[in-house]
Coordinates of C-alpha atoms in Angstrom, one line a residue:
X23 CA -6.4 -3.8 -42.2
X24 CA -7.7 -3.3 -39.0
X25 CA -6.2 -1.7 -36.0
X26 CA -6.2 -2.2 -32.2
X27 CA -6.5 -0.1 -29.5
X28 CA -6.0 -1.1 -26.0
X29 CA -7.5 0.9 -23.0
X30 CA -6.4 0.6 -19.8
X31 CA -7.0 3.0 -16.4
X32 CA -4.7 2.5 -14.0
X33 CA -6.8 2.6 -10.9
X34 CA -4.6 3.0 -7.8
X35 CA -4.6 5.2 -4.0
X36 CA -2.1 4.9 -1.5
X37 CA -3.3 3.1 1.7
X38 CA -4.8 5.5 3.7
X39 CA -6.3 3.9 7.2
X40 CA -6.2 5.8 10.5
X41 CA -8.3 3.6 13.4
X42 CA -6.5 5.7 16.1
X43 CA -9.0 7.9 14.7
X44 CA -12.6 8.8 14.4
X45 CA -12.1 10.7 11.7
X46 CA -9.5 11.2 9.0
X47 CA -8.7 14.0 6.2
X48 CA -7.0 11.5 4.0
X49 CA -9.2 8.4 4.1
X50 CA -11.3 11.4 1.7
X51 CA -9.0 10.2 -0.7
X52 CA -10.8 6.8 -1.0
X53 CA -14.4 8.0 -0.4
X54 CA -14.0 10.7 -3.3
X55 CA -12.3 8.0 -5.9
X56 CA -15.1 5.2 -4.6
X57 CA -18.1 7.9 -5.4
X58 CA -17.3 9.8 -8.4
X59 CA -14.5 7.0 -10.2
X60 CA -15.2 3.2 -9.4
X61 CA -18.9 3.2 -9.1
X62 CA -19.4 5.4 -12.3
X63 CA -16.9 3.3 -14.0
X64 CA -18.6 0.3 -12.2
X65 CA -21.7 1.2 -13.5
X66 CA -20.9 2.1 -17.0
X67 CA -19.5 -1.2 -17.7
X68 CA -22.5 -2.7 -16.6
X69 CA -24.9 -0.8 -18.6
X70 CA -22.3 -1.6 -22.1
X71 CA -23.3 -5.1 -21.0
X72 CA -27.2 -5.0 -20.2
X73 CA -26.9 -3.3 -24.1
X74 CA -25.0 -5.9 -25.7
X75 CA -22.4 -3.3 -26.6
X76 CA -18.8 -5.3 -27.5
X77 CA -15.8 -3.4 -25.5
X78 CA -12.9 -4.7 -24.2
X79 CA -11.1 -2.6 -21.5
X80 CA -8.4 -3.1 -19.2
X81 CA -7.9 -2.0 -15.2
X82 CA -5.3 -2.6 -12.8
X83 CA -6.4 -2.7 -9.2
X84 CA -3.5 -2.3 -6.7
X85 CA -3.1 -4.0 -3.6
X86 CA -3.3 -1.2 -1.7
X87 CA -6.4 -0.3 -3.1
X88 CA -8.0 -3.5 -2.8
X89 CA -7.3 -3.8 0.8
X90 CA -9.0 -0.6 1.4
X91 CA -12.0 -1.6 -0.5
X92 CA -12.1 -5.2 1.9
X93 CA -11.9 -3.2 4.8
X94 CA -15.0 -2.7 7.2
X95 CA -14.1 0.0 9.2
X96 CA -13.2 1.8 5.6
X97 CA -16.2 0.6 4.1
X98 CA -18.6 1.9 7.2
X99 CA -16.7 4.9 7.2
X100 CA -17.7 5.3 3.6
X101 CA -21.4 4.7 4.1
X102 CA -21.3 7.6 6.7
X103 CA -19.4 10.1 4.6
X104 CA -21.9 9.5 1.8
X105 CA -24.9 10.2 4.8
X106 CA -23.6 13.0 5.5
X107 CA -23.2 14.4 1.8
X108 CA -26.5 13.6 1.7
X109 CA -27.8 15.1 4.6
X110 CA -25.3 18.3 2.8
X111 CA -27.1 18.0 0.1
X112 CA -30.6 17.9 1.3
X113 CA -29.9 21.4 3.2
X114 CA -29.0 22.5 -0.1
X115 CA -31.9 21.5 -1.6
X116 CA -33.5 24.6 0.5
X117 CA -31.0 26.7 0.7
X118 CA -31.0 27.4 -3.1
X119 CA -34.7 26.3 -3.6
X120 CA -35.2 30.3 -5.3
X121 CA -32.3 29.7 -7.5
X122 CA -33.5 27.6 -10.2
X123 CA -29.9 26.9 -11.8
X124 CA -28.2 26.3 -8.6
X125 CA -31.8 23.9 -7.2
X126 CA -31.5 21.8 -10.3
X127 CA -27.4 21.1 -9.0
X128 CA -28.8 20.5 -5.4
X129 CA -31.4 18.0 -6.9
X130 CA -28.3 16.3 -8.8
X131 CA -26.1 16.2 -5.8
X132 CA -28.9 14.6 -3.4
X133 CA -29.8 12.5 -6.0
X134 CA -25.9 11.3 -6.7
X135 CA -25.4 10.8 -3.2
X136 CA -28.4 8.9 -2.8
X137 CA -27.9 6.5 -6.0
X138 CA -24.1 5.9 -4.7
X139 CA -25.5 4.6 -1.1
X140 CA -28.0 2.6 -2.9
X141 CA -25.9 0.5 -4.8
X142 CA -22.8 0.7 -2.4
X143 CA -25.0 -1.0 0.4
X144 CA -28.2 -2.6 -1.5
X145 CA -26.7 -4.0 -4.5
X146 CA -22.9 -4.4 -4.1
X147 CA -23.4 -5.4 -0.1
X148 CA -20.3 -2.8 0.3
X149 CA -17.9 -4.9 -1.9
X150 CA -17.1 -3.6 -5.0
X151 CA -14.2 -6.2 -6.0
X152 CA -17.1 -8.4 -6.1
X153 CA -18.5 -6.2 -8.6
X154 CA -15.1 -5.7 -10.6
X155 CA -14.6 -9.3 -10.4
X156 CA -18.1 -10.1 -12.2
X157 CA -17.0 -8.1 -14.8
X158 CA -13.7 -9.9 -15.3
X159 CA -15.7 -12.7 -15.7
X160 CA -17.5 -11.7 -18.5
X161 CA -14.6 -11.6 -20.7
X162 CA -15.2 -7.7 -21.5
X163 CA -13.0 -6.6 -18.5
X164 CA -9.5 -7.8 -18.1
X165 CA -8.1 -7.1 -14.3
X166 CA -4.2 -7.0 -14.1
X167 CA -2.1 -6.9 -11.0
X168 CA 0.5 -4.5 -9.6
X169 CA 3.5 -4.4 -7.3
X170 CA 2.2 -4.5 -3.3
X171 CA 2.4 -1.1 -2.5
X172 CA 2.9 0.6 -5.6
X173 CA 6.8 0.9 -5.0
X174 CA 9.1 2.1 -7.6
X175 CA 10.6 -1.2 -8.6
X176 CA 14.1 0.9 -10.5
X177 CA 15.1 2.4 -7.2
X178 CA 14.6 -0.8 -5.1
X179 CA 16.2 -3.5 -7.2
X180 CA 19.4 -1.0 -7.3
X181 CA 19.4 -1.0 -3.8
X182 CA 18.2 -4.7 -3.1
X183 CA 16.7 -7.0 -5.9
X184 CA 15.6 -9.2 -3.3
X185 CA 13.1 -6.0 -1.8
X186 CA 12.1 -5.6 -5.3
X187 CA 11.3 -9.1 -6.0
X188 CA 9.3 -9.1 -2.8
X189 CA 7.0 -6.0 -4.2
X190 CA 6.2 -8.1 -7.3
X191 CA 5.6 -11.3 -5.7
X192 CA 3.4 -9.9 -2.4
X193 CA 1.6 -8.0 -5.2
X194 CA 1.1 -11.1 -7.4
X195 CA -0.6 -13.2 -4.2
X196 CA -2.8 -10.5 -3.2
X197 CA -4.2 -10.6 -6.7
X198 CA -4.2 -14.3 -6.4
X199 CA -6.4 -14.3 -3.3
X200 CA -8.8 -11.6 -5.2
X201 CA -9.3 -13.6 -8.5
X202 CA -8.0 -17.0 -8.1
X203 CA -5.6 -17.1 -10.8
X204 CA -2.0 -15.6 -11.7
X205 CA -2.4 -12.2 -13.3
X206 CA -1.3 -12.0 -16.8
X207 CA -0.6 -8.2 -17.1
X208 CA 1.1 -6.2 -14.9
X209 CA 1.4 -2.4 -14.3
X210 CA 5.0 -1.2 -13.7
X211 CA 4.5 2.1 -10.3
X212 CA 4.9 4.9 -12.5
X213 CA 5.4 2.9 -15.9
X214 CA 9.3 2.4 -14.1
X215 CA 11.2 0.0 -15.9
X216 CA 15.4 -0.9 -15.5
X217 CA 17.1 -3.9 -17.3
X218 CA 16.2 -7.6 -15.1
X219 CA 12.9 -6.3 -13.9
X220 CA 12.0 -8.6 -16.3
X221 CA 13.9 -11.5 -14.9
X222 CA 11.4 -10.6 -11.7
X223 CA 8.3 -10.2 -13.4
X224 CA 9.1 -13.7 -15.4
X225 CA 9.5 -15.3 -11.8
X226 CA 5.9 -14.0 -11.4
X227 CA 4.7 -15.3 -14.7
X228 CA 3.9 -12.3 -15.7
X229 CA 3.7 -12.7 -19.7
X230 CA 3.0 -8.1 -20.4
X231 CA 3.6 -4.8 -18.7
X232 CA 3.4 -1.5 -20.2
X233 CA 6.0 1.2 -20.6
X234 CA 6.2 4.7 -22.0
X235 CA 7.0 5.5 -25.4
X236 CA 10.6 6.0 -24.9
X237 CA 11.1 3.3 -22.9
X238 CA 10.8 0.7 -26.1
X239 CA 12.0 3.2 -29.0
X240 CA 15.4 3.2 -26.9
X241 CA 15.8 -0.5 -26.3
X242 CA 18.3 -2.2 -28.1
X243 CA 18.0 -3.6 -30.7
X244 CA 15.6 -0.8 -32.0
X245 CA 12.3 -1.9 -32.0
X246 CA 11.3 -2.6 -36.0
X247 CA 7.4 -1.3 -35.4
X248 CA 8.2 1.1 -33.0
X249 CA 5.4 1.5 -30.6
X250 CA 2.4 -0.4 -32.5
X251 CA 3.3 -3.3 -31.1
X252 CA 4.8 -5.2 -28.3
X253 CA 8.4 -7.1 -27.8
X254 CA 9.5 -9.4 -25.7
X255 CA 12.3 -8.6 -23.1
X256 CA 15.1 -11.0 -22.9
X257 CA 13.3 -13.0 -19.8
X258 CA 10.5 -13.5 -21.6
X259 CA 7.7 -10.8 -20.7
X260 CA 6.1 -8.4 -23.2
X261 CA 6.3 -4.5 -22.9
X262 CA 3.4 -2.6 -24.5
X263 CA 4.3 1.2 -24.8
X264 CA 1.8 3.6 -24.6
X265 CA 0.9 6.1 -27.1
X266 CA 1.6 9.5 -26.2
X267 CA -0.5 11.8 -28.0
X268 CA -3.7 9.2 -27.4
X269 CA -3.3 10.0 -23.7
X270 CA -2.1 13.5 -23.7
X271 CA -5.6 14.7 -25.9
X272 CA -7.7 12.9 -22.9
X273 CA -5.7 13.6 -19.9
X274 CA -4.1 16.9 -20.3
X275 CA -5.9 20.0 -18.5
X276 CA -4.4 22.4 -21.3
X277 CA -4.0 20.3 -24.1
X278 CA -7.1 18.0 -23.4
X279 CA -10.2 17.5 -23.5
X280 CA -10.7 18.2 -19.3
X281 CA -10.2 21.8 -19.8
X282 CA -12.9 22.5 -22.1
X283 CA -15.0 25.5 -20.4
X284 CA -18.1 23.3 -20.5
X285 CA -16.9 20.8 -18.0
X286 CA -17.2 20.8 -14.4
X287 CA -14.2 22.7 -12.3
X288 CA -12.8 20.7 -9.7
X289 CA -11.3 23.5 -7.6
X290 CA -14.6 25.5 -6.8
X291 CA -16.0 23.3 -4.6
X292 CA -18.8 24.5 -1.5
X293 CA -16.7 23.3 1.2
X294 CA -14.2 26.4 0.4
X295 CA -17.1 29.0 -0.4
X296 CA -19.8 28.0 2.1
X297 CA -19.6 28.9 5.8
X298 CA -18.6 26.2 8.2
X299 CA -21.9 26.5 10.3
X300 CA -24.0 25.5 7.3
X301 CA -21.8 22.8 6.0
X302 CA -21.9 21.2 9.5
X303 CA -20.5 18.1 10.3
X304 CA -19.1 17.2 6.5
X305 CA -16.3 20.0 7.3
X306 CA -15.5 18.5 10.8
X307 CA -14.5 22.9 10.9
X308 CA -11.8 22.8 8.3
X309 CA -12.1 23.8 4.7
X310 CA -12.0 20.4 2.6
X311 CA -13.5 19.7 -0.5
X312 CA -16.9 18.2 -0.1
X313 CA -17.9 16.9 -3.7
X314 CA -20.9 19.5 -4.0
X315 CA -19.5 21.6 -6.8
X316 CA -21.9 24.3 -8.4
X317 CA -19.4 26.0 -11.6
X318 CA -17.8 25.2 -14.8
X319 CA -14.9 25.6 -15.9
X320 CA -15.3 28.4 -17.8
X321 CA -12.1 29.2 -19.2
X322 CA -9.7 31.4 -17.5
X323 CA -11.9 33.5 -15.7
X324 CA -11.9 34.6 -12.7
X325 CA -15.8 34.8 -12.4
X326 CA -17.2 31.1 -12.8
X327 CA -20.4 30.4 -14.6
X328 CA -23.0 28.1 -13.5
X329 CA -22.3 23.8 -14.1
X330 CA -24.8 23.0 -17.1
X331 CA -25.3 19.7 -17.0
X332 CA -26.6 19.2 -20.3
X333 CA -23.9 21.5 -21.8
X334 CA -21.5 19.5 -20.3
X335 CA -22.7 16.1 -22.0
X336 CA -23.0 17.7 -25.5
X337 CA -18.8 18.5 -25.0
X338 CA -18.5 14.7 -23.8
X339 CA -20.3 13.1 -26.8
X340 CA -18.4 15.8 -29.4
X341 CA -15.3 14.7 -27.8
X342 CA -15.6 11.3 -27.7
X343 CA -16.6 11.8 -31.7
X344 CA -13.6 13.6 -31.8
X345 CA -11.4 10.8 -30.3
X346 CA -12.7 8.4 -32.3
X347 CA -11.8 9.9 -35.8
X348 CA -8.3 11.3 -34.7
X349 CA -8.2 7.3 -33.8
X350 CA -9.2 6.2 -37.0
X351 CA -6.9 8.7 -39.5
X352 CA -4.1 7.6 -37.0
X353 CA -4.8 3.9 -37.5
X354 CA -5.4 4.9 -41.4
X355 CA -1.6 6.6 -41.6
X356 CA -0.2 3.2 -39.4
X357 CA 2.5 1.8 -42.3
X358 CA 2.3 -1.5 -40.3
X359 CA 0.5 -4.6 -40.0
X360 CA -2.2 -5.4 -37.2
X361 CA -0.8 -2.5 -35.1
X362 CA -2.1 -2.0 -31.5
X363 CA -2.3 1.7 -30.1
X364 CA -2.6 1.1 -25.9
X365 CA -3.5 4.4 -24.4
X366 CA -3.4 3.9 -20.8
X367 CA -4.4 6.8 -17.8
X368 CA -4.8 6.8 -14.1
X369 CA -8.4 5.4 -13.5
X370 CA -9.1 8.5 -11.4
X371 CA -8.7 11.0 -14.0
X372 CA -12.2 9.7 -15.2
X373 CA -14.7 10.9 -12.9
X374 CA -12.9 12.6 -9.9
X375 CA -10.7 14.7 -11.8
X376 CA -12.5 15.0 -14.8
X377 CA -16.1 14.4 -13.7
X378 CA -17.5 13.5 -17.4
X379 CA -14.7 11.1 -18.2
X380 CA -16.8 8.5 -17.7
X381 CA -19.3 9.4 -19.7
X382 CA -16.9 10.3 -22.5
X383 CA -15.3 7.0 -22.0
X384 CA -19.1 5.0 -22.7
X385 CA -19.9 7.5 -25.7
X386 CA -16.7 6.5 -26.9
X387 CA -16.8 2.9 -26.5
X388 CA -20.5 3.0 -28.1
X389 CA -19.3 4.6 -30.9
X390 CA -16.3 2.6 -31.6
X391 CA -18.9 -0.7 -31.4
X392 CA -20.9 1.1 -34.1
X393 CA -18.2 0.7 -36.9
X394 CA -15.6 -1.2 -36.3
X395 CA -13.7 -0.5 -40.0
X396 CA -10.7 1.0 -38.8
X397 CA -9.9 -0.4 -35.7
X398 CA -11.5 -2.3 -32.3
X399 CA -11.0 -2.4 -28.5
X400 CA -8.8 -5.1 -27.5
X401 CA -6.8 -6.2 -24.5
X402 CA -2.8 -6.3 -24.5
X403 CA -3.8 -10.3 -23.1
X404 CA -6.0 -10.8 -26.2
X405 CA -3.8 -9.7 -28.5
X406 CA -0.4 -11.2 -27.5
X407 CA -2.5 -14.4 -27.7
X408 CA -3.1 -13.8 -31.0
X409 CA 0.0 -12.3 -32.4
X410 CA 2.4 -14.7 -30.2
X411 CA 5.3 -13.6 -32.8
X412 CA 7.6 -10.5 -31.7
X413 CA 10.8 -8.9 -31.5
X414 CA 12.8 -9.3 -28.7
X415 CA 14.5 -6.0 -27.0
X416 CA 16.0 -5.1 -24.1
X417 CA 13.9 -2.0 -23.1
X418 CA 15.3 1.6 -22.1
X419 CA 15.3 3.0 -18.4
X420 CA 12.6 4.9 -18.5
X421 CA 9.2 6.0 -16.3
X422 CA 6.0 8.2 -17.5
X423 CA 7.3 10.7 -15.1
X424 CA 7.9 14.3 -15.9
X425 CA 11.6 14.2 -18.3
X426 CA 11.3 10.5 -18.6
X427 CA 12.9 8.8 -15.8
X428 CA 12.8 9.0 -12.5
X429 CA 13.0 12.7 -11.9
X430 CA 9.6 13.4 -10.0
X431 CA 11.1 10.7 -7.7
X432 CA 14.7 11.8 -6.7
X433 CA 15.0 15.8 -6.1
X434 CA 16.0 17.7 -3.1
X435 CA 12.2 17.1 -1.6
X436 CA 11.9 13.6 -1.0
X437 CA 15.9 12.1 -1.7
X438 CA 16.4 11.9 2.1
X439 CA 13.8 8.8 2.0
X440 CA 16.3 6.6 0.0
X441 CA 19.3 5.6 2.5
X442 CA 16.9 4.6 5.1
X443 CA 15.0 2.6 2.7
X444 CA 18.6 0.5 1.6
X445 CA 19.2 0.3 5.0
X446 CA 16.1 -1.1 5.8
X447 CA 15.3 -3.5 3.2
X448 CA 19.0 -4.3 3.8
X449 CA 18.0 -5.1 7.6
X450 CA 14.7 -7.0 6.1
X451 CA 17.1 -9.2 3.8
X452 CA 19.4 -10.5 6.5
X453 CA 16.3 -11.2 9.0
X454 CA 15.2 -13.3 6.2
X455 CA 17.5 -15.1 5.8
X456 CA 18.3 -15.8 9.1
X457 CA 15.1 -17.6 9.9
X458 CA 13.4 -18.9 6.7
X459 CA 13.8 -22.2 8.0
X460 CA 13.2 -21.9 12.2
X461 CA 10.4 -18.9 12.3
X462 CA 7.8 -20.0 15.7
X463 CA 4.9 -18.4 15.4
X464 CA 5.8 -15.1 16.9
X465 CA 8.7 -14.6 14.9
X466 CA 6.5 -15.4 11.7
X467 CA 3.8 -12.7 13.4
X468 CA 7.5 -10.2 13.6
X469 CA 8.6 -10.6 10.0
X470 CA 5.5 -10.3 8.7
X471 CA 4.7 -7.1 9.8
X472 CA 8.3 -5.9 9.4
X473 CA 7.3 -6.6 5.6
X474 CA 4.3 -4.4 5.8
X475 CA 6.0 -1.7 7.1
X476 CA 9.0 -1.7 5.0
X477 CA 6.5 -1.7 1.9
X478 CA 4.3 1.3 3.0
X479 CA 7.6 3.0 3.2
X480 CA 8.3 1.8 -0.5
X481 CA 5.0 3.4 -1.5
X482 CA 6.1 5.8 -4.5
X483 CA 2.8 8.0 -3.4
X484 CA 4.4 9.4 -0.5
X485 CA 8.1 10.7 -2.8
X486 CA 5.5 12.2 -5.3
X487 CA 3.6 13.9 -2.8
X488 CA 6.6 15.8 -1.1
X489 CA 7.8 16.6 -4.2
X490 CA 4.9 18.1 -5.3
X491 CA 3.8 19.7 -2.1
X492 CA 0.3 18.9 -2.1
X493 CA 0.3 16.7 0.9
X494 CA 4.2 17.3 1.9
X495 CA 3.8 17.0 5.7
X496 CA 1.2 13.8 5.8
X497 CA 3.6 12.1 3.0
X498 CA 6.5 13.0 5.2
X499 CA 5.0 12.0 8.8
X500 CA 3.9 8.3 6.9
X501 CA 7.5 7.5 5.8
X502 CA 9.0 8.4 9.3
X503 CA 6.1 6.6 10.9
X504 CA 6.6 3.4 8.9
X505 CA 10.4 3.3 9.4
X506 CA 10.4 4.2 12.8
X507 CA 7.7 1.5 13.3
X508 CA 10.1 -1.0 10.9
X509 CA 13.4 0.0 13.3
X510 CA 11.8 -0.8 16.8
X511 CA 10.5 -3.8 15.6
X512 CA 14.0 -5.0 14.2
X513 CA 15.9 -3.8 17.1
X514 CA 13.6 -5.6 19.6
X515 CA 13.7 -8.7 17.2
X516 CA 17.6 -8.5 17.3
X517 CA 17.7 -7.7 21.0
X518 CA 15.4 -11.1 22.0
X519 CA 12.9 -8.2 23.6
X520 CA 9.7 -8.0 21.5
X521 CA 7.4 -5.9 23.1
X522 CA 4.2 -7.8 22.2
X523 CA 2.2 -4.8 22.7
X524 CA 3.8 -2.7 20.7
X525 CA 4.0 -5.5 17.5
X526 CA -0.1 -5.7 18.1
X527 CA -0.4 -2.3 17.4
X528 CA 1.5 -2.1 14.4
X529 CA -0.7 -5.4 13.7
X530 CA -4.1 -3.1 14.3
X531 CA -2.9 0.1 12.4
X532 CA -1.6 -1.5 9.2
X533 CA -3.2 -4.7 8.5
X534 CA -3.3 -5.7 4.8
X535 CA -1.8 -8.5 3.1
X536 CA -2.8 -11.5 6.2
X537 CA -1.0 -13.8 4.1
X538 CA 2.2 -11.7 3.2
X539 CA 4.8 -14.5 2.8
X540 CA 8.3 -12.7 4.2
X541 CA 10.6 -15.2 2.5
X542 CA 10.3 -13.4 -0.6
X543 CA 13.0 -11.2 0.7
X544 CA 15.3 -14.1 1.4
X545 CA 18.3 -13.6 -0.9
X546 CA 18.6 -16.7 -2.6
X547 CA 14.6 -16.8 -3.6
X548 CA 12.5 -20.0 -1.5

């Protein structure tokens, strides 16, 4: 028998997008992922297929993401941050021009920085869901979709199934207006799944989704194969759970293979050892990371070695030999027929977190072309088509959250967001209603942008974020700002006094999804 195993990267960043400014700590966020995640990963799928090397991978691209890669003044702002690496990196050259070890990084860096313009501008004309969408059509990449704004679909449909529905739906259209065609997978925020999200992502037709482990070996009835292969919920779409220890030997720092001492460290960066003078302009006079990072991991200790390059992609290829015989003896101990193994991770774990993951990732997928005995890459898509006979369950509450559920969500940090949310997408329904059938042309201007707000609030970045403290005070200031935004809008909508000013703004600051259809939210569906 031969197995399958289904990869998929879950690529995903909050919208970040500040024009009130000329500069903005957090729109970093996007610059770093674009540089050292989507064009490696960009590239490396196009380099399997100049090689005639047979893979099959999986990506979602959220919403929010995709609006921030359509955006000129986000994509100009891009193109300057990398100028300015490079002009970093060009002063670097000199600086360290006595140090061979550290001149050979410079080199790297300018070189990096360089490359990534290149392409960014000369080949990809600043669009990169062109470039993801060329792939796709190749048959090699499968692109799912996501809810709009990445909103954590359990604690919405409790308070409002209508708000819920309206994530999946606005999520489904924007992937609609990317690719032309209904997406056929669908990634759950957070792997969050309650009993009748199906019934919304059936409205969607949406035929898979993927959950953790526990969120199928809990459904009732049991499920027969466990978690080699999919069932069908009662409304009709497929769950896919994903294989535990598969992710947790690639993603885990401690565990996994990102913490082996070879590796570049992420936290030592020159923007915090540096002084501001020399790094100039990149800094903008605050310590930030800049992308120029000169040590390894090296263990524990408090005294990092040099980044060797070469080092590092001798622990990338024995790793990805590694991963590919743990594959194979766990395939090889499967006691079931035609089982699929779907290992799924945040996209940005390869390359920005982990900067060889991609690498690791195309050794792996080159190796798993070579002998294809035990098992080979498929696509949850490819393989429901082919296997169109399952169980049917009802799956388990559940998340890929820390204990299971919905914890990292709902603690003391971030639990005050949650009434003004039900009152809000409470407000939202009723408006709805009210005029689905006599909205003018202002009124349609209103609702939609009392949509966009409500789902930036929805956003389960900015609850993970206060809970974990790394950005608390930015994740706090963007739900206040996008329900304060939401209530003056409603209250001059109720009142008959929209100030049109005020809506334009709100129209400048947060303008994705142009054709956000707001009678998703009515009550009774269109």
């Amino acid at each position: 028998m031969v197995g399958h195993l289904a990869l998929i990267l879950h690529a995903h960043l909050p919208f970040v997008r500040h024009p009130e400014h000329e500069h903005f700590l957090e729109e970093d966020w996007l610059f770093e992922a674009i540089t050292e995640t989507y064009i490696p990963l960009l590239q490396m799928m196009q380099r399997l297929l100049n090689d005639n090397v047979p893979f099959k991978l999986t990506m979602s691209l959220t919403p929010t993401l995709c609006a921030m890669l359509q955006d000129e003044l986000l994509r100009e702002r891009y193109v300057r941050h990398l100028d300015l690496l490079t002009d970093l990196a060009a002063r670097e050259q000199k600086r360290n021009q006595n140090q061979p070890e550290l001149a050979e990084l410079s080199d790297f860096y300018f070189q990096l920085f360089s490359d990534s313009r290149r392409v960014f501008v000369d080949e990809w004309k600043s669009d990169l869901i062109a470039a993801f969408r060329k792939l796709r059509e190749t048959g090699a990449l499968e692109i799912i979709g996501c809810a709009a704004t990445h909103g954590l679909l359990p604690i919405i449909q409790q308070q409002s199934r209508s708000t819920a529905r309206a994530q999946v739906l606005i999520g489904r259209d924007a992937y609609v207006d990317l690719f032309g065609v209904d997406p056929i997978g669908f990634w759950l925020p957070e792997c969050a799944y309650d009993p009748e999200l199906d019934l919304v992502l059936q409205e969607a037709n949406i035929r898979w989704f993927v959950l953790d482990a526990h969120g199928l070996l809990f459904g009732n009835p049991q499920p027969r194969r466990a978690i080699y292969a999919p069932c069908y919920t009662p409304a009709g779409p497929a769950a896919f759970a994903r294989d535990r220890d598969s992710s947790r030997q690639v993603w885990s720092a401690e565990e996994g293979y990102p913490g082996d001492p070879a590796y570049r460290e992420f936290y030592r960066d020159v923007g915090f050892d540096l002084p501001l003078e020399h790094l100039g302009p990149v800094a903008r006079g605050i310590r930030k990371f800049s992308g120029v990072k000169y040590h390894r991991i090296t263990g524990r200790k408090k005294h990092k070695e040099v980044y060797d390059r070469t080092q590092a992609e001798k622990a990338a290829n024995a790793h990805a030999t590694h991963f590919l015989e743990q594959r194979r003896a766990q395939f090889r101990q499967l006691a079931t027929v035609d089982p699929i193994v779907v290992v799924p991770f945040d996209a940005e774990l390869f390359g920005h977190w982990w900067f060889e993951g991609p690498r690791f990732l195309e050794l792996f997928i080159r190796k798993t072309a070579f002998d294809q005995k035990d098992f080979r890459l498929t696509t949850p898509s490819e393989y429901l088509a082919t296997h169109p006979t399952q169980q049917t369950i009802e799956p388990a509450a559940s998340s890929w959250g820390g204990e299971g559920h919905l914890e990292v969500w709902i603690d003391k940090n971030n639990s005050w967001i949650y009434p003004h949310l039900h009152i809000a997408g409470q407000r939202m329904t009723k408006l709805a209603n009210t005029h689905q059938l006599d909205a003018n042309d202002l009124n349609n201007r209103i609702l939609k942008q009392l949509a966009r707000e409500l789902l930036l609030t929805q956003s389960s970045d900015w609850a993970f974020l206060m809970r974990t403290g790394t950005a608390r005070e930015y994740a706090t200031k963007r739900t206040t700002d996008h329900l304060g935004r939401f209530n003056s809008l409603h209250n001059q909508f109720v009142a008959g006094q929209v100030d049109e000013k005020f809506l334009a703004d709100c129209e400048w600051r947060d303008n994705l999804f142009p054709k956000l259809n707001w009678r998703y939210y009515c009550s009774g569906g269109l």
